[in-house]
């Protein structure tokens, strides 16, 4: 494994975010990640550049930590998770789906006549993702907070 080099910058050329698979627009902030590995005579080196929405970069990092829980230094590493490979793949897909839905929701223009309807349709989809992910490793703690926030928002509006 190579250690990635990460920096945050403005997006100058549209790219696709590997986490939510939506485009990152020019003039918006983006996280640039460079994986770099020096080659040797047997193995070719490589250079990988990826661009993420800042919130997607955090989301993928936090999920990585969730799947690789904190282990105090010096303790032996046990099995990482109890999920099967299929379950892990399913979980990853659901996390990405939710990220995609959140991006879509953020893009709704409030002056559109059907913006509330569109937002509640997306909320329904997010709810379904939550129910599905419950079966494969549980609902991430951060999502639960989002759920509480959105319930409180509906109360006040
Ligand atoms: Zn994204």
PDB file of C-alpha atoms and ligand atoms in Angstrom:
ATOM      1  CA  UNK A   1       0.000   0.000   0.000  1.00  0.00           C
ATOM      2  CA  UNK A   2       1.117   3.452  -0.728  1.00  0.00           C
ATOM      3  CA  UNK A   3       0.351   6.383   1.512  1.00  0.00           C
ATOM      4  CA  UNK A   4      -1.977   8.870  -0.150  1.00  0.00           C
ATOM      5  CA  UNK A   5      -1.214  12.551  -0.359  1.00  0.00           C
ATOM      6  CA  UNK A   6      -4.319  14.571   0.304  1.00  0.00           C
ATOM      7  CA  UNK A   7      -5.081  18.227  -0.233  1.00  0.00           C
ATOM      8  CA  UNK A   8      -8.159  20.390  -0.547  1.00  0.00           C
ATOM      9  CA  UNK A   9      -8.528  22.848  -3.376  1.00  0.00           C
ATOM     10  CA  UNK A  10     -11.006  24.415  -5.757  1.00  0.00           C
ATOM     11  CA  UNK A  11     -12.143  22.166  -8.536  1.00  0.00           C
ATOM     12  CA  UNK A  12     -10.723  23.443 -11.837  1.00  0.00           C
ATOM     13  CA  UNK A  13     -11.829  20.579 -14.023  1.00  0.00           C
ATOM     14  CA  UNK A  14     -15.000  18.574 -13.552  1.00  0.00           C
ATOM     15  CA  UNK A  15     -14.339  15.105 -12.108  1.00  0.00           C
ATOM     16  CA  UNK A  16     -16.468  12.240 -10.858  1.00  0.00           C
ATOM     17  CA  UNK A  17     -16.474  11.598  -7.132  1.00  0.00           C
ATOM     18  CA  UNK A  18     -15.726   7.878  -6.558  1.00  0.00           C
ATOM     19  CA  UNK A  19     -17.826   7.839  -3.371  1.00  0.00           C
ATOM     20  CA  UNK A  20     -21.187   9.221  -4.565  1.00  0.00           C
ATOM     21  CA  UNK A  21     -20.474   8.870  -8.322  1.00  0.00           C
ATOM     22  CA  UNK A  22     -21.738  12.375  -9.015  1.00  0.00           C
ATOM     23  CA  UNK A  23     -19.714  15.060 -10.764  1.00  0.00           C
ATOM     24  CA  UNK A  24     -17.711  17.609  -8.807  1.00  0.00           C
ATOM     25  CA  UNK A  25     -18.407  20.975 -10.391  1.00  0.00           C
ATOM     26  CA  UNK A  26     -15.774  23.509 -11.356  1.00  0.00           C
ATOM     27  CA  UNK A  27     -15.500  26.392  -8.777  1.00  0.00           C
ATOM     28  CA  UNK A  28     -16.624  24.128  -5.868  1.00  0.00           C
ATOM     29  CA  UNK A  29     -14.214  22.769  -3.211  1.00  0.00           C
ATOM     30  CA  UNK A  30     -12.777  19.326  -3.798  1.00  0.00           C
ATOM     31  CA  UNK A  31     -10.395  16.963  -2.045  1.00  0.00           C
ATOM     32  CA  UNK A  32      -7.589  15.770  -4.296  1.00  0.00           C
ATOM     33  CA  UNK A  33      -6.019  12.447  -3.353  1.00  0.00           C
ATOM     34  CA  UNK A  34      -2.806  11.227  -4.903  1.00  0.00           C
ATOM     35  CA  UNK A  35      -1.657   7.666  -4.473  1.00  0.00           C
ATOM     36  CA  UNK A  36       1.884   7.327  -5.539  1.00  0.00           C
ATOM     37  CA  UNK A  37       4.159   4.345  -5.593  1.00  0.00           C
ATOM     38  CA  UNK A  38       7.662   4.233  -6.881  1.00  0.00           C
ATOM     39  CA  UNK A  39       8.282   1.317  -9.189  1.00  0.00           C
ATOM     40  CA  UNK A  40      11.244  -1.055  -9.245  1.00  0.00           C
ATOM     41  CA  UNK A  41      12.658  -3.235 -12.034  1.00  0.00           C
ATOM     42  CA  UNK A  42      10.033  -5.947 -11.394  1.00  0.00           C
ATOM     43  CA  UNK A  43       6.988  -3.878 -10.497  1.00  0.00           C
ATOM     44  CA  UNK A  44       5.800  -0.834 -12.374  1.00  0.00           C
ATOM     45  CA  UNK A  45       5.174   2.232 -10.275  1.00  0.00           C
ATOM     46  CA  UNK A  46       1.858   3.974 -10.368  1.00  0.00           C
ATOM     47  CA  UNK A  47       0.259   7.298  -9.885  1.00  0.00           C
ATOM     48  CA  UNK A  48      -3.409   7.566  -9.064  1.00  0.00           C
ATOM     49  CA  UNK A  49      -5.273  10.813  -8.719  1.00  0.00           C
ATOM     50  CA  UNK A  50      -8.821  10.923  -7.364  1.00  0.00           C
ATOM     51  CA  UNK A  51     -11.143  13.782  -6.553  1.00  0.00           C
ATOM     52  CA  UNK A  52     -13.857  13.681  -3.875  1.00  0.00           C
ATOM     53  CA  UNK A  53     -16.515  16.058  -2.607  1.00  0.00           C
ATOM     54  CA  UNK A  54     -15.101  17.196   0.785  1.00  0.00           C
ATOM     55  CA  UNK A  55     -18.019  15.609   2.687  1.00  0.00           C
ATOM     56  CA  UNK A  56     -17.650  12.387   0.697  1.00  0.00           C
ATOM     57  CA  UNK A  57     -13.966  12.193   1.584  1.00  0.00           C
ATOM     58  CA  UNK A  58     -14.862  12.476   5.289  1.00  0.00           C
ATOM     59  CA  UNK A  59     -17.689   9.952   4.888  1.00  0.00           C
ATOM     60  CA  UNK A  60     -15.474   7.331   3.300  1.00  0.00           C
ATOM     61  CA  UNK A  61     -12.784   7.901   5.940  1.00  0.00           C
ATOM     62  CA  UNK A  62     -15.236   7.568   8.816  1.00  0.00           C
ATOM     63  CA  UNK A  63     -16.687   4.427   7.318  1.00  0.00           C
ATOM     64  CA  UNK A  64     -13.212   2.973   6.978  1.00  0.00           C
ATOM     65  CA  UNK A  65     -12.694   3.658  10.696  1.00  0.00           C
ATOM     66  CA  UNK A  66     -16.047   2.121  11.541  1.00  0.00           C
ATOM     67  CA  UNK A  67     -15.055  -1.061   9.747  1.00  0.00           C
ATOM     68  CA  UNK A  68     -11.618  -0.988  11.413  1.00  0.00           C
ATOM     69  CA  UNK A  69     -12.409  -0.162  15.047  1.00  0.00           C
ATOM     70  CA  UNK A  70      -9.999   1.553  17.388  1.00  0.00           C
ATOM     71  CA  UNK A  71      -7.416  -0.808  18.826  1.00  0.00           C
ATOM     72  CA  UNK A  72      -5.097   0.475  21.565  1.00  0.00           C
ATOM     73  CA  UNK A  73      -1.454   0.475  20.505  1.00  0.00           C
ATOM     74  CA  UNK A  74       0.380  -2.721  21.342  1.00  0.00           C
ATOM     75  CA  UNK A  75      -2.687  -4.946  21.316  1.00  0.00           C
ATOM     76  CA  UNK A  76      -2.926  -7.712  18.786  1.00  0.00           C
ATOM     77  CA  UNK A  77      -5.269  -7.124  15.886  1.00  0.00           C
ATOM     78  CA  UNK A  78      -8.222  -9.453  15.916  1.00  0.00           C
ATOM     79  CA  UNK A  79     -10.615 -10.102  13.063  1.00  0.00           C
ATOM     80  CA  UNK A  80     -11.666  -6.764  11.557  1.00  0.00           C
ATOM     81  CA  UNK A  81     -15.421  -7.265  11.388  1.00  0.00           C
ATOM     82  CA  UNK A  82     -17.883 -10.083  11.545  1.00  0.00           C
ATOM     83  CA  UNK A  83     -19.407  -9.172   8.169  1.00  0.00           C
ATOM     84  CA  UNK A  84     -18.946 -11.496   5.213  1.00  0.00           C
ATOM     85  CA  UNK A  85     -17.436 -10.204   1.983  1.00  0.00           C
ATOM     86  CA  UNK A  86     -20.911 -10.055   0.397  1.00  0.00           C
ATOM     87  CA  UNK A  87     -22.255  -8.075   3.350  1.00  0.00           C
ATOM     88  CA  UNK A  88     -19.327  -5.670   3.197  1.00  0.00           C
ATOM     89  CA  UNK A  89     -19.950  -5.106  -0.507  1.00  0.00           C
ATOM     90  CA  UNK A  90     -23.643  -4.537   0.154  1.00  0.00           C
ATOM     91  CA  UNK A  91     -22.805  -2.072   2.928  1.00  0.00           C
ATOM     92  CA  UNK A  92     -20.408  -0.164   0.702  1.00  0.00           C
ATOM     93  CA  UNK A  93     -23.053   0.137  -1.999  1.00  0.00           C
ATOM     94  CA  UNK A  94     -25.605   1.458   0.490  1.00  0.00           C
ATOM     95  CA  UNK A  95     -23.163   4.013   1.873  1.00  0.00           C
ATOM     96  CA  UNK A  96     -22.506   5.264  -1.639  1.00  0.00           C
ATOM     97  CA  UNK A  97     -26.183   5.331  -2.464  1.00  0.00           C
ATOM     98  CA  UNK A  98     -26.875   7.490   0.572  1.00  0.00           C
ATOM     99  CA  UNK A  99     -24.015   9.832  -0.317  1.00  0.00           C
ATOM    100  CA  UNK A 100     -25.474  10.167  -3.816  1.00  0.00           C
ATOM    101  CA  UNK A 101     -28.941  10.925  -2.466  1.00  0.00           C
ATOM    102  CA  UNK A 102     -27.552  13.545  -0.080  1.00  0.00           C
ATOM    103  CA  UNK A 103     -25.766  15.270  -2.951  1.00  0.00           C
ATOM    104  CA  UNK A 104     -28.977  15.236  -4.976  1.00  0.00           C
ATOM    105  CA  UNK A 105     -30.841  16.739  -2.056  1.00  0.00           C
ATOM    106  CA  UNK A 106     -28.283  19.510  -1.695  1.00  0.00           C
ATOM    107  CA  UNK A 107     -28.755  20.370  -5.349  1.00  0.00           C
ATOM    108  CA  UNK A 108     -32.471  20.992  -5.135  1.00  0.00           C
ATOM    109  CA  UNK A 109     -33.123  24.647  -5.764  1.00  0.00           C
ATOM    110  CA  UNK A 110     -35.535  25.975  -3.154  1.00  0.00           C
ATOM    111  CA  UNK A 111     -37.284  28.165  -5.739  1.00  0.00           C
ATOM    112  CA  UNK A 112     -38.382  25.152  -7.797  1.00  0.00           C
ATOM    113  CA  UNK A 113     -42.129  24.697  -7.442  1.00  0.00           C
ATOM    114  CA  UNK A 114     -41.799  21.009  -6.555  1.00  0.00           C
ATOM    115  CA  UNK A 115     -38.660  21.294  -4.416  1.00  0.00           C
ATOM    116  CA  UNK A 116     -40.362  20.085  -1.227  1.00  0.00           C
ATOM    117  CA  UNK A 117     -41.867  17.108  -2.989  1.00  0.00           C
ATOM    118  CA  UNK A 118     -38.524  16.205  -4.551  1.00  0.00           C
ATOM    119  CA  UNK A 119     -36.809  16.539  -1.159  1.00  0.00           C
ATOM    120  CA  UNK A 120     -39.327  14.289   0.569  1.00  0.00           C
ATOM    121  CA  UNK A 121     -38.975  11.683  -2.196  1.00  0.00           C
ATOM    122  CA  UNK A 122     -35.234  11.688  -1.616  1.00  0.00           C
ATOM    123  CA  UNK A 123     -35.833  11.420   2.151  1.00  0.00           C
ATOM    124  CA  UNK A 124     -37.946   8.324   1.549  1.00  0.00           C
ATOM    125  CA  UNK A 125     -35.125   6.779  -0.450  1.00  0.00           C
ATOM    126  CA  UNK A 126     -32.651   7.644   2.320  1.00  0.00           C
ATOM    127  CA  UNK A 127     -34.973   5.962   4.828  1.00  0.00           C
ATOM    128  CA  UNK A 128     -34.941   2.770   2.752  1.00  0.00           C
ATOM    129  CA  UNK A 129     -31.150   2.838   2.594  1.00  0.00           C
ATOM    130  CA  UNK A 130     -31.123   3.121   6.404  1.00  0.00           C
ATOM    131  CA  UNK A 131     -33.402   0.117   6.785  1.00  0.00           C
ATOM    132  CA  UNK A 132     -31.204  -1.905   4.436  1.00  0.00           C
ATOM    133  CA  UNK A 133     -27.916  -0.959   6.075  1.00  0.00           C
ATOM    134  CA  UNK A 134     -29.328  -1.908   9.473  1.00  0.00           C
ATOM    135  CA  UNK A 135     -29.057  -5.534   8.341  1.00  0.00           C
ATOM    136  CA  UNK A 136     -25.419  -5.252   7.263  1.00  0.00           C
ATOM    137  CA  UNK A 137     -23.413  -3.845  10.139  1.00  0.00           C
ATOM    138  CA  UNK A 138     -25.918  -1.354  11.556  1.00  0.00           C
ATOM    139  CA  UNK A 139     -26.714   2.298  10.978  1.00  0.00           C
ATOM    140  CA  UNK A 140     -23.603   4.516  11.185  1.00  0.00           C
ATOM    141  CA  UNK A 141     -23.703   6.823  14.248  1.00  0.00           C
ATOM    142  CA  UNK A 142     -23.381   9.909  12.031  1.00  0.00           C
ATOM    143  CA  UNK A 143     -26.530   8.952  10.101  1.00  0.00           C
ATOM    144  CA  UNK A 144     -28.493   8.683  13.321  1.00  0.00           C
ATOM    145  CA  UNK A 145     -27.597  12.283  14.116  1.00  0.00           C
ATOM    146  CA  UNK A 146     -28.718  13.325  10.601  1.00  0.00           C
ATOM    147  CA  UNK A 147     -32.000  11.539  11.209  1.00  0.00           C
ATOM    148  CA  UNK A 148     -32.561  13.390  14.495  1.00  0.00           C
ATOM    149  CA  UNK A 149     -31.671  16.706  12.826  1.00  0.00           C
ATOM    150  CA  UNK A 150     -34.073  16.151   9.937  1.00  0.00           C
ATOM    151  CA  UNK A 151     -36.889  15.165  12.300  1.00  0.00           C
ATOM    152  CA  UNK A 152     -36.318  18.350  14.271  1.00  0.00           C
ATOM    153  CA  UNK A 153     -36.317  20.400  11.077  1.00  0.00           C
ATOM    154  CA  UNK A 154     -39.677  19.025  10.011  1.00  0.00           C
ATOM    155  CA  UNK A 155     -41.078  19.902  13.419  1.00  0.00           C
ATOM    156  CA  UNK A 156     -40.073  23.572  13.171  1.00  0.00           C
ATOM    157  CA  UNK A 157     -41.031  24.121   9.519  1.00  0.00           C
TER     158      UNK A 157
HETATM  159 ZN1  LIG B   1     -19.230  12.802  -3.712  1.00  0.00          ZN
END
